[in-house]
CSV table of C-alpha atoms and ligand atoms in Angstrom, one decimal:
chain,number,residue,atom,x,y,z
A,1,MET,CA,16.1,125.9,76.4
A,2,ALA,CA,19.6,128.3,77.2
A,3,VAL,CA,22.2,127.8,74.5
A,4,GLU,CA,25.5,127.3,75.8
A,5,PRO,CA,27.8,130.3,76.0
A,6,LEU,CA,30.7,127.7,75.1
A,7,SER,CA,31.9,125.4,72.5
A,8,ALA,CA,31.0,121.9,73.0
A,9,ASP,CA,34.6,121.2,72.2
A,10,MET,CA,36.9,119.8,75.0
A,11,PRO,CA,37.8,123.3,76.6
A,12,SER,CA,41.3,124.7,75.7
A,13,GLU,CA,43.1,124.5,78.9
A,14,GLU,CA,42.0,121.1,79.1
A,15,PHE,CA,43.6,120.4,75.5
A,16,ARG,CA,46.8,122.6,76.3
A,17,ARG,CA,47.6,120.2,79.2
A,18,ALA,CA,46.8,117.3,77.6
A,19,GLY,CA,48.5,117.6,74.1
A,20,HIS,CA,51.3,118.5,76.0
A,21,GLU,CA,51.2,115.1,77.4
A,22,VAL,CA,50.9,113.4,74.2
A,23,VAL,CA,53.6,115.8,72.9
A,24,ASP,CA,55.8,114.8,75.7
A,25,TRP,CA,54.9,111.0,75.0
A,26,ILE,CA,55.7,111.2,71.1
A,27,ALA,CA,58.8,112.8,71.9
A,28,ASP,CA,59.6,109.9,74.6
A,29,PHE,CA,59.4,108.1,71.9
A,30,LEU,CA,61.1,109.3,69.3
A,31,ALA,CA,63.9,109.6,71.1
A,32,ASP,CA,64.0,105.8,71.7
A,33,PRO,CA,61.9,103.8,69.7
A,34,ARG,CA,63.9,101.2,70.9
A,35,ARG,CA,62.6,100.8,74.3
A,36,TYR,CA,59.0,99.4,72.4
A,37,PRO,CA,58.9,95.7,71.1
A,38,VAL,CA,58.4,95.7,67.7
A,39,CYS,CA,55.8,93.3,67.4
A,40,PRO,CA,53.1,92.7,70.3
A,41,PRO,CA,53.0,89.1,71.5
A,42,PHE,CA,49.3,88.8,72.0
A,43,PRO,CA,47.3,86.2,70.4
A,44,PRO,CA,44.5,88.0,68.3
A,45,GLY,CA,41.5,89.0,70.3
A,46,ASP,CA,43.9,89.9,73.2
A,47,LEU,CA,43.5,94.0,72.8
A,48,ALA,CA,39.5,93.9,72.0
A,49,GLY,CA,39.0,91.3,74.9
A,50,ARG,CA,40.7,94.0,77.3
A,51,LEU,CA,38.2,97.1,75.6
A,52,PRO,CA,34.8,98.0,77.1
A,53,SER,CA,31.8,95.9,74.3
A,54,SER,CA,29.7,99.1,73.7
A,55,ALA,CA,30.7,102.8,73.9
A,56,PRO,CA,30.6,105.1,77.0
A,57,ASP,CA,26.8,106.7,77.0
A,58,HIS,CA,28.7,109.8,79.0
A,59,GLY,CA,32.2,111.3,78.2
A,60,GLU,CA,35.3,110.0,80.1
A,61,PRO,CA,38.1,111.9,81.1
A,62,ILE,CA,41.0,112.4,78.7
A,63,GLU,CA,43.4,111.3,81.9
A,64,GLN,CA,42.0,108.3,81.3
A,65,ILE,CA,41.8,107.9,78.1
A,66,LEU,CA,45.5,108.4,77.7
A,67,ASP,CA,46.2,105.8,80.2
A,68,ASP,CA,44.1,103.1,78.2
A,69,PHE,CA,46.5,104.1,75.1
A,70,ARG,CA,49.6,103.7,76.7
A,71,SER,CA,49.0,100.7,78.8
A,72,LEU,CA,46.5,99.2,76.6
A,73,VAL,CA,46.7,100.5,72.9
A,74,ALA,CA,50.6,100.9,72.7
A,75,PRO,CA,51.6,97.5,74.0
A,76,HIS,CA,49.5,95.6,70.9
A,77,CYS,CA,50.9,98.1,68.2
A,78,ALA,CA,53.5,96.3,65.7
A,79,VAL,CA,55.6,99.7,65.6
A,80,TRP,CA,56.2,100.5,61.9
A,81,ASN,CA,58.3,103.2,63.2
A,82,HIS,CA,60.6,101.2,64.8
A,83,PRO,CA,64.7,101.4,63.4
A,84,ARG,CA,64.2,97.2,64.2
A,85,PHE,CA,61.2,97.2,61.7
A,86,PHE,CA,62.4,95.9,59.0
A,87,SER,CA,59.0,94.0,57.6
A,88,TYR,CA,57.3,94.8,54.5
A,89,PHE,CA,58.6,97.8,53.2
A,90,SER,CA,60.4,100.0,56.3
A,91,VAL,CA,58.2,102.9,56.6
A,92,SER,CA,59.4,106.4,59.1
A,93,SER,CA,56.9,109.2,60.2
A,94,SER,CA,59.4,111.9,61.0
A,95,GLY,CA,59.5,114.6,62.9
A,96,PRO,CA,58.1,117.2,61.2
A,97,GLY,CA,55.7,115.2,59.4
A,98,ILE,CA,53.9,114.0,62.8
A,99,LEU,CA,54.0,118.0,63.8
A,100,ALA,CA,52.4,118.5,60.3
A,101,GLU,CA,49.7,115.7,61.0
A,102,MET,CA,49.0,117.8,64.1
A,103,LEU,CA,47.9,120.4,62.5
A,104,ILE,CA,45.9,118.7,59.0
A,105,ALA,CA,43.7,117.4,61.9
A,106,THR,CA,43.5,120.7,63.2
A,107,LEU,CA,42.1,122.9,60.3
A,108,ASN,CA,40.3,119.5,59.5
A,109,MET,CA,40.0,121.1,56.0
A,110,ASN,CA,38.4,119.5,52.7
A,111,GLY,CA,39.8,120.2,49.2
A,112,MET,CA,37.9,118.7,47.2
A,113,LEU,CA,37.6,121.9,45.0
A,114,TRP,CA,40.1,125.0,44.9
A,115,LYS,CA,37.5,127.1,46.5
A,116,SER,CA,37.0,124.7,49.4
A,117,SER,CA,40.4,125.7,50.4
A,118,PRO,CA,42.6,127.2,48.4
A,119,ALA,CA,45.7,126.3,50.8
A,120,VAL,CA,45.0,122.8,50.2
A,121,THR,CA,45.3,122.6,46.4
A,122,GLU,CA,47.7,125.3,46.3
A,123,LEU,CA,50.1,123.3,48.4
A,124,GLU,CA,49.3,120.1,46.5
A,125,GLN,CA,50.3,121.7,43.8
A,126,VAL,CA,53.7,123.3,44.6
A,127,THR,CA,54.8,119.5,46.9
A,128,MET,CA,53.8,117.9,43.4
A,129,LYS,CA,55.9,119.9,41.3
A,130,TRP,CA,58.7,120.1,44.0
A,131,LEU,CA,58.9,116.3,44.3
A,132,ARG,CA,58.8,116.0,40.0
A,133,GLN,CA,61.5,118.3,40.1
A,134,TRP,CA,63.5,116.3,42.4
A,135,LEU,CA,63.1,113.5,40.6
A,136,GLY,CA,63.8,114.6,37.6
A,137,LEU,CA,60.1,113.9,35.7
A,138,PRO,CA,59.1,115.9,33.0
A,139,GLU,CA,57.3,119.1,33.9
A,140,SER,CA,54.6,118.2,31.7
A,141,PHE,CA,54.0,115.6,34.6
A,142,PHE,CA,50.0,117.1,36.4
A,143,GLY,CA,50.5,115.7,40.0
A,144,MET,CA,48.1,114.9,42.5
A,145,ILE,CA,48.2,113.4,46.0
A,146,HIS,CA,46.2,110.1,46.7
A,147,ASP,CA,46.1,108.1,50.6
A,148,THR,CA,47.6,104.9,48.6
A,149,ALA,CA,49.5,103.5,45.4
A,150,SER,CA,46.5,101.3,45.3
A,151,THR,CA,44.5,104.1,44.8
A,152,SER,CA,47.3,105.4,42.7
A,153,THR,CA,47.8,102.7,40.0
A,154,MET,CA,44.1,102.5,39.9
A,155,HIS,CA,43.3,105.0,38.8
A,156,ALA,CA,46.3,104.9,36.5
A,157,ILE,CA,44.7,102.1,34.5
A,158,LEU,CA,41.0,103.6,34.3
A,159,ALA,CA,43.1,106.5,32.4
A,160,ALA,CA,44.6,104.1,30.4
A,161,ARG,CA,41.2,102.2,29.2
A,162,ALA,CA,39.3,105.9,29.2
A,163,MET,CA,42.2,106.2,26.4
A,164,ALA,CA,41.8,103.4,25.1
A,165,ASP,CA,38.0,103.5,25.2
A,166,PRO,CA,36.3,106.8,25.6
A,167,ALA,CA,32.6,105.2,25.5
A,168,ALA,CA,33.6,103.2,28.6
A,169,ARG,CA,32.6,106.2,30.4
A,170,VAL,CA,28.6,106.3,29.3
A,171,GLU,CA,28.2,102.6,28.2
A,172,GLY,CA,30.4,100.8,30.6
A,173,ALA,CA,33.4,98.7,30.0
A,174,ALA,CA,33.7,96.6,27.1
A,175,ASN,CA,35.8,93.0,28.2
A,176,ASP,CA,37.9,92.7,25.9
A,177,PHE,CA,40.5,95.4,27.3
A,178,VAL,CA,43.7,93.9,28.5
A,179,LEU,CA,46.5,94.5,30.9
A,180,TYR,CA,49.9,93.9,31.2
A,181,THR,CA,52.1,93.7,34.3
A,182,SER,CA,55.1,91.4,35.3
A,183,GLU,CA,54.4,87.9,37.7
A,184,GLN,CA,56.5,89.8,40.2
A,185,ALA,CA,53.9,93.5,40.6
A,186,HIS,CA,52.4,94.4,43.5
A,187,SER,CA,48.4,93.0,44.2
A,188,SER,CA,47.4,96.9,43.9
A,189,VAL,CA,47.8,96.2,39.7
A,190,GLU,CA,46.1,93.4,39.6
A,191,LYS,CA,42.9,94.8,42.4
A,192,GLY,CA,42.8,98.1,40.4
A,193,ALA,CA,41.9,96.2,37.1
A,194,LEU,CA,39.4,94.3,38.9
A,195,ALA,CA,38.3,97.4,40.5
A,196,ILE,CA,37.6,98.9,37.4
A,197,GLY,CA,36.3,96.1,35.6
A,198,VAL,CA,39.1,94.9,33.3
A,199,GLY,CA,38.7,91.6,34.5
A,200,GLN,CA,41.5,89.6,36.2
A,201,ARG,CA,41.0,87.0,32.7
A,202,ASN,CA,42.5,90.2,31.3
A,203,VAL,CA,45.5,90.7,33.1
A,204,ARG,CA,48.3,89.2,31.8
A,205,LYS,CA,51.6,88.3,34.2
A,206,ILE,CA,54.6,87.9,32.4
A,207,CYS,CA,57.7,86.3,33.4
A,208,VAL,CA,60.6,87.4,34.8
A,209,ASP,CA,64.3,87.1,34.5
A,210,GLU,CA,66.6,85.9,36.7
A,211,ALA,CA,66.6,88.9,38.4
A,212,PHE,CA,62.9,89.2,39.3
A,213,ARG,CA,62.9,92.0,36.2
A,214,MET,CA,60.1,91.7,33.4
A,215,ARG,CA,61.3,90.2,29.9
A,216,PRO,CA,60.7,92.7,26.7
A,217,GLU,CA,60.4,90.6,24.8
A,218,ALA,CA,58.0,88.3,26.6
A,219,LEU,CA,55.8,90.8,27.1
A,220,HIS,CA,55.6,91.8,23.4
A,221,ASP,CA,54.9,88.5,22.8
A,222,ALA,CA,52.1,88.2,24.4
A,223,ILE,CA,50.6,91.6,23.1
A,224,ARG,CA,51.2,90.5,19.7
A,225,GLN,CA,49.2,86.9,20.9
A,226,ASP,CA,46.6,89.2,22.4
A,227,ARG,CA,45.7,91.3,19.0
A,228,ALA,CA,46.6,87.9,17.0
A,229,ALA,CA,43.5,86.5,19.1
A,230,GLY,CA,41.4,89.8,18.6
A,231,LYS,CA,41.9,91.3,22.4
A,232,ARG,CA,42.6,94.8,22.6
A,233,PRO,CA,45.5,95.6,24.9
A,234,PHE,CA,45.5,98.9,26.3
A,235,CYS,CA,48.0,98.8,29.3
A,236,VAL,CA,51.6,98.3,30.3
A,237,VAL,CA,52.4,98.4,33.7
A,238,ALA,CA,56.6,98.2,35.1
A,239,THR,CA,57.8,98.6,37.9
A,240,VAL,CA,60.8,100.2,39.5
A,241,GLY,CA,61.4,98.0,42.7
A,242,THR,CA,58.7,95.6,43.2
A,243,THR,CA,57.9,94.4,46.0
A,244,SER,CA,59.3,91.4,46.6
A,245,THR,CA,62.5,92.2,45.6
A,246,THR,CA,63.1,95.6,44.5
A,247,SER,CA,64.3,94.4,41.5
A,248,ILE,CA,64.2,97.3,38.4
A,249,ASP,CA,61.6,96.4,35.2
A,250,PRO,CA,63.4,97.9,32.2
A,251,VAL,CA,61.6,100.6,31.6
A,252,PRO,CA,63.2,102.0,28.7
A,253,GLU,CA,62.8,98.5,27.2
A,254,ILE,CA,59.4,98.6,28.1
A,255,ALA,CA,58.8,102.3,27.0
A,256,ASN,CA,59.7,101.3,23.2
A,257,ILE,CA,57.0,98.8,23.0
A,258,CYS,CA,54.6,100.2,24.4
A,259,GLU,CA,55.3,103.5,22.0
A,260,GLN,CA,55.7,101.1,19.0
A,261,GLU,CA,51.9,99.4,20.8
A,262,ASP,CA,50.5,102.6,21.1
A,263,LEU,CA,49.8,101.4,24.8
A,264,TRP,CA,49.8,103.2,27.5
A,265,LEU,CA,52.4,103.0,30.7
A,266,HIS,CA,52.0,102.9,33.8
A,267,VAL,CA,54.8,102.9,36.3
A,268,ASP,CA,54.6,101.8,39.9
A,269,GLY,CA,57.5,103.4,41.9
A,270,ALA,CA,55.9,103.5,44.9
A,271,TYR,CA,58.7,102.5,47.4
A,272,GLY,CA,62.0,102.0,44.4
A,273,GLY,CA,61.1,105.5,43.0
A,274,HIS,CA,63.4,107.6,45.6
A,275,ALA,CA,66.3,106.1,45.4
A,276,ALA,CA,66.4,108.6,42.0
A,277,LEU,CA,66.3,110.9,44.8
A,278,VAL,CA,70.4,109.9,45.3
A,279,PRO,CA,72.5,111.1,42.2
A,280,GLU,CA,74.7,108.1,41.9
A,281,HIS,CA,70.8,106.3,41.6
A,282,ARG,CA,69.4,108.5,39.2
A,283,GLN,CA,69.1,106.0,36.4
A,284,ALA,CA,66.7,103.8,38.6
A,285,LEU,CA,63.9,105.9,36.8
A,286,GLU,CA,65.2,105.9,33.3
A,287,GLY,CA,62.8,106.2,30.6
A,288,VAL,CA,59.9,106.9,33.5
A,289,ASP,CA,59.9,110.3,31.8
A,290,ARG,CA,58.5,108.3,28.5
A,291,ALA,CA,55.4,107.1,30.8
A,292,HIS,CA,52.0,107.8,30.4
A,293,SER,CA,51.8,107.6,34.3
A,294,PHE,CA,53.7,107.2,37.2
A,295,VAL,CA,52.9,106.8,41.1
A,296,ILE,CA,55.2,107.2,44.2
A,297,ASN,CA,54.6,107.0,48.0
A,298,PRO,CA,56.9,109.3,50.2
A,299,HIS,CA,54.9,107.5,53.0
A,300,LYS,CA,57.1,104.6,52.1
A,301,TRP,CA,60.9,106.6,51.8
A,302,LEU,CA,60.1,109.9,51.9
A,303,PHE,CA,60.4,109.9,55.7
A,304,THR,CA,56.2,111.5,56.1
A,305,PRO,CA,53.6,109.5,57.5
A,306,ILE,CA,51.0,107.1,56.1
A,307,ASP,CA,49.1,107.8,54.2
A,308,LEU,CA,50.8,110.4,51.2
A,309,SER,CA,51.1,108.5,47.1
A,310,ALA,CA,52.0,111.6,44.2
A,311,PHE,CA,50.5,110.2,41.4
A,312,TYR,CA,51.8,111.5,38.0
A,313,ILE,CA,50.1,111.9,35.3
A,314,ARG,CA,50.8,112.9,31.3
A,315,ARG,CA,47.0,113.1,30.1
A,316,PRO,CA,45.3,114.6,32.5
A,317,ASP,CA,42.7,115.4,30.5
A,318,VAL,CA,42.0,112.0,29.7
A,319,LEU,CA,41.2,111.3,33.6
A,320,LYS,CA,39.1,114.4,33.5
A,321,ASN,CA,36.9,113.1,31.0
A,322,ALA,CA,36.9,109.8,32.1
A,323,LEU,CA,35.6,111.3,35.8
A,324,THR,CA,34.6,113.7,36.3
A,325,LEU,CA,30.4,114.6,37.8
A,326,VAL,CA,29.6,117.8,39.1
A,327,PRO,CA,26.5,118.5,40.8
A,328,GLU,CA,24.9,121.7,41.5
A,329,TYR,CA,26.1,122.3,45.5
A,330,LEU,CA,29.7,121.9,44.5
A,331,ARG,CA,29.7,124.2,41.3
A,332,THR,CA,31.9,126.7,40.9
A,333,ALA,CA,33.0,129.7,38.8
A,334,GLU,CA,35.3,128.9,35.7
A,335,ASP,CA,39.1,130.0,36.1
A,336,PRO,CA,41.4,128.8,34.2
A,337,ARG,CA,43.8,129.2,37.1
A,338,VAL,CA,41.8,127.1,39.1
A,339,VAL,CA,42.4,122.9,39.4
A,340,ASN,CA,39.6,121.2,41.1
A,341,TYR,CA,41.3,117.7,42.6
A,342,MET,CA,37.8,116.5,43.1
A,343,ASP,CA,37.4,116.2,39.3
A,344,TYR,CA,40.5,114.2,38.0
A,345,GLY,CA,39.7,111.2,41.2
A,346,VAL,CA,37.1,109.0,42.6
A,347,PRO,CA,37.3,110.3,46.0
A,348,LEU,CA,35.2,113.6,46.8
A,349,GLY,CA,36.8,114.4,50.2
A,350,ARG,CA,40.3,115.6,49.9
A,351,ARG,CA,42.6,115.3,53.2
A,352,PHE,CA,45.3,118.0,53.1
A,353,ARG,CA,48.5,115.5,52.4
A,354,ALA,CA,50.4,118.0,50.8
A,355,LEU,CA,51.4,120.1,54.2
A,356,LYS,CA,53.0,116.5,55.7
A,357,LEU,CA,55.1,116.5,52.5
A,358,TRP,CA,55.6,120.2,52.4
A,359,PHE,CA,56.8,120.3,56.0
A,360,VAL,CA,59.5,117.5,55.2
A,361,MET,CA,61.0,118.1,52.1
A,362,ARG,CA,61.2,122.0,53.9
A,363,TYR,CA,62.8,120.6,56.7
A,364,PHE,CA,65.3,117.7,55.0
A,365,GLY,CA,66.2,119.2,52.1
A,366,ARG,CA,66.9,117.5,49.4
A,367,GLU,CA,70.8,116.7,50.3
A,368,ARG,CA,70.0,115.1,53.8
A,369,ILE,CA,66.9,113.1,52.1
A,370,ALA,CA,69.5,111.3,49.3
A,371,ALA,CA,72.3,111.3,52.1
A,372,ILE,CA,69.8,109.6,54.8
A,373,ILE,CA,68.4,107.4,51.8
A,374,ARG,CA,72.0,106.2,50.0
A,375,ASN,CA,72.6,104.9,53.7
A,376,HIS,CA,70.1,102.8,54.1
A,377,ILE,CA,70.9,101.2,50.6
A,378,GLN,CA,74.5,101.3,51.9
A,379,MET,CA,73.2,99.2,54.9
A,380,ALA,CA,71.6,96.9,52.9
A,381,ARG,CA,74.5,96.1,50.7
A,382,THR,CA,76.9,96.0,53.8
A,383,LEU,CA,74.7,93.3,55.4
A,384,ALA,CA,73.8,91.3,52.0
A,385,SER,CA,77.8,90.6,51.6
A,386,ARG,CA,78.1,89.7,55.1
A,387,ILE,CA,74.9,87.4,54.1
A,388,GLU,CA,76.9,86.1,51.7
A,389,ALA,CA,79.7,85.5,53.5
A,390,ASP,CA,78.5,83.4,56.0
A,391,GLY,CA,78.1,79.9,54.2
A,392,ARG,CA,75.0,78.9,56.5
A,393,PHE,CA,72.6,81.7,54.5
A,394,GLU,CA,72.4,82.4,51.6
A,395,LEU,CA,71.2,85.5,49.0
A,396,CYS,CA,68.4,85.0,47.2
A,397,ALA,CA,67.9,87.8,44.8
A,398,PRO,CA,70.1,91.0,44.3
A,399,THR,CA,69.8,94.2,46.5
A,400,PRO,CA,69.7,97.1,43.7
A,401,MET,CA,67.7,99.0,46.9
A,402,SER,CA,67.9,98.8,50.2
A,403,LEU,CA,65.7,95.3,51.0
A,404,VAL,CA,68.0,92.1,51.2
A,405,CYS,CA,66.2,89.4,50.3
A,406,PHE,CA,67.6,85.4,51.7
A,407,ARG,CA,67.1,82.7,53.3
A,408,LEU,CA,69.0,80.1,55.7
A,409,LYS,CA,70.2,77.0,53.6
A,410,GLY,CA,67.4,74.1,54.1
A,411,SER,CA,64.0,73.5,54.1
A,412,ASP,CA,61.2,76.1,54.2
A,413,GLU,CA,59.8,74.6,57.2
A,414,LEU,CA,63.1,76.1,59.0
A,415,ASN,CA,62.8,79.8,57.4
A,416,ARG,CA,59.8,79.4,58.8
A,417,LEU,CA,60.2,78.6,61.9
A,418,LEU,CA,63.3,81.0,62.1
A,419,LEU,CA,61.0,83.6,60.6
A,420,ASP,CA,58.3,83.3,63.5
A,421,GLU,CA,61.5,82.9,66.2
A,422,LEU,CA,63.4,86.1,64.9
A,423,ASN,CA,59.7,87.9,65.0
A,424,GLY,CA,58.5,86.8,68.3
A,425,THR,CA,61.4,88.4,70.3
A,426,GLY,CA,59.9,91.3,70.1
A,427,GLN,CA,63.3,92.2,68.9
A,428,ALA,CA,63.1,93.0,65.4
A,429,PHE,CA,60.2,92.1,62.7
A,430,PHE,CA,60.6,90.4,59.4
A,431,SER,CA,58.7,89.5,56.4
A,432,HIS,CA,58.6,86.9,54.4
A,433,THR,CA,58.1,86.2,50.2
A,434,VAL,CA,58.7,83.3,47.8
A,435,LEU,CA,60.8,83.3,44.9
A,436,ASN,CA,61.5,80.1,42.7
A,437,GLY,CA,59.0,78.0,44.7
A,438,ARG,CA,61.3,79.0,48.1
A,439,PHE,CA,60.7,80.4,51.0
A,440,VAL,CA,62.5,83.2,51.9
A,441,LEU,CA,63.3,86.3,54.5
A,442,ARG,CA,63.0,90.0,53.6
A,443,TRP,CA,64.8,92.5,55.5
A,444,ALA,CA,63.9,95.7,55.0
A,445,ILE,CA,65.3,98.8,55.3
A,446,GLY,CA,64.2,102.3,55.7
A,447,ASN,CA,63.2,103.3,58.7
A,448,ILE,CA,64.5,107.1,59.9
A,449,HIS,CA,65.7,105.8,62.9
A,450,THR,CA,67.8,102.5,62.1
A,451,THR,CA,71.4,102.7,62.5
A,452,GLN,CA,74.0,100.1,61.7
A,453,ALA,CA,74.1,99.4,65.4
A,454,ASP,CA,70.1,98.0,64.4
A,455,ILE,CA,71.4,96.0,61.3
A,456,ASP,CA,74.6,94.5,63.5
A,457,GLU,CA,72.2,93.6,66.5
A,458,THR,CA,69.7,91.9,64.5
A,459,TRP,CA,72.2,90.4,62.2
A,460,ARG,CA,73.6,89.0,65.2
A,461,LEU,CA,70.0,87.9,66.9
A,462,VAL,CA,69.7,85.9,63.8
A,463,ARG,CA,72.2,84.0,63.7
A,464,GLU,CA,72.4,82.9,67.5
A,465,LEU,CA,68.9,82.3,66.1
A,466,ALA,CA,70.1,80.1,63.3
A,467,ALA,CA,72.5,78.7,65.7
A,468,PRO,CA,70.5,75.9,67.3
A,469,ARG,CA,69.2,74.3,63.7
A,470,LEU,CA,72.3,74.3,61.8
A,471,ASN,CA,73.9,72.4,65.5
A,472,PRO,CA,72.3,70.0,67.6
A,473,VAL,CA,72.5,72.1,71.2
A,474,PRO,CA,69.3,71.8,72.7
A,475,ASP,CA,67.9,74.9,71.6
A,476,SER,CA,66.4,76.1,75.2
A,477,VAL,CA,70.4,76.1,75.9
A,478,THR,CA,71.6,78.4,73.2
A,479,ARG,CA,68.5,80.8,73.2
A,480,GLY,CA,68.6,81.0,77.2
A,481,LYS,CA,72.6,81.9,76.5
A,482,SER,CA,72.7,84.1,73.7
A,483,ARG,CA,69.3,86.3,75.4
A,484,ASN,CA,71.7,86.8,78.0
A,485,SER,CA,74.9,87.8,76.1
B,1,PLP,N1,53.5,99.2,45.0
B,1,PLP,C1,54.4,98.5,45.6
B,1,PLP,C2,55.8,98.5,44.9
B,1,PLP,C3,54.4,97.8,46.9
B,1,PLP,O1,55.5,97.7,47.6
B,1,PLP,C4,53.2,98.6,47.5
B,1,PLP,C5,53.3,98.1,48.7
B,1,PLP,O2,53.8,97.7,49.7
B,1,PLP,C6,51.9,99.3,46.4
B,1,PLP,C7,52.2,99.3,45.5
B,1,PLP,C8,50.5,99.3,47.4
B,1,PLP,O3,51.0,100.0,48.2
B,1,PLP,P1,49.8,101.0,49.0
B,1,PLP,O4,49.7,100.2,50.3
B,1,PLP,O5,50.3,102.5,49.2
B,1,PLP,O6,48.4,100.9,47.9
């Protein structure tokens, strides 16, 4: 059979044409993301129902695929990169990060070993060092990139257990090792413990104070009680910027306890760690220099496309001893100058994520990044005072960062309805949490495109939608009026 002289891939001229079209679509989106609804109005299954039930036997023209992307897929997206996406933690995929993603996909490298692509490893080392310097963390922190904070934290817990119980690698996990975190910690902490066999029964959720921060004395009591009962405490996970409220656990006091009790301290700064990039908010990371490990997600508040989680660990040797496993086909010559990241984590294959962080850090520089984060925090604080000043609403937590937790005074049902109506407008997207047993709306500010006008207009929308709940004017009348005004 004759061998085709040309690549089986898309011809380069066709790629160029379609590529320009895609870049134009991206540039148009970035120029005015507000043209798109934040939240799709469709019921579950709507998109899947519009697509063929099986893949084509024969290729289709790229124009048709792009058309379907624009007309079918895009309208079903909840647009996380939208200035009025205030849900969960509001994140950004910035221009330089998007460009880097295109290059990452083009080169398609796998940085499992230094040798498998030196640039992947070395740029990861460089960006992790730069970020560590920006955050004021100690030089002794070894940095590596994971997909998510969930993966980073799981590795921290694994290292903590390996430190306390080196035999676990060979013998398997003992069932009396206990981990401590706060009742406000992200679920990824408990999930990481589950994943490595700590057992849900051995995860203690320490109570918090009135500002949702872990109570150090309750932590210490729990550790003492466990020791008295013959258990083996091994790890504490503190959070800088909890998910529900962005509360900051008292890391220095927690570090004292960990040092006294000889426990591994991991700090989850997935979102909140970025506040320390702003000089006047540097204290957010106070005490983190004493932690054994730390995670921060540039894909949350450092304008880097999902996914990129930066994991720092003071004792990479412990992680390596716990996880390294090198089959013959991956063996390379020993060289002390070389880091093979696959030795320090569960995944073998590793994307070239560092490139996008490198683009973002270089393009914006520390000062501009600090200015954007500072502005997000300022917008949140101004918003919080407006909410507080409006007697119909109440603030439900302090605002140390750029998240505002609030509710309409009234029942949970009322607040649930308000949330549904807000999200149903497609003009903004909010999420919720429960604090002190009450349903609370979360207004997370963090997208690079968000302006004061976005906040002002959305606040107007919130008040308009709330109005019918507080006075007996029929819904339809009030809403009709407000939408047109
Ligand atoms: N930690 C905190 C404080 C978070 O808020 C989140 C997610 O929002 C996570 C960890 C988990 O992040 P990821 O999705 O990267 O696993």
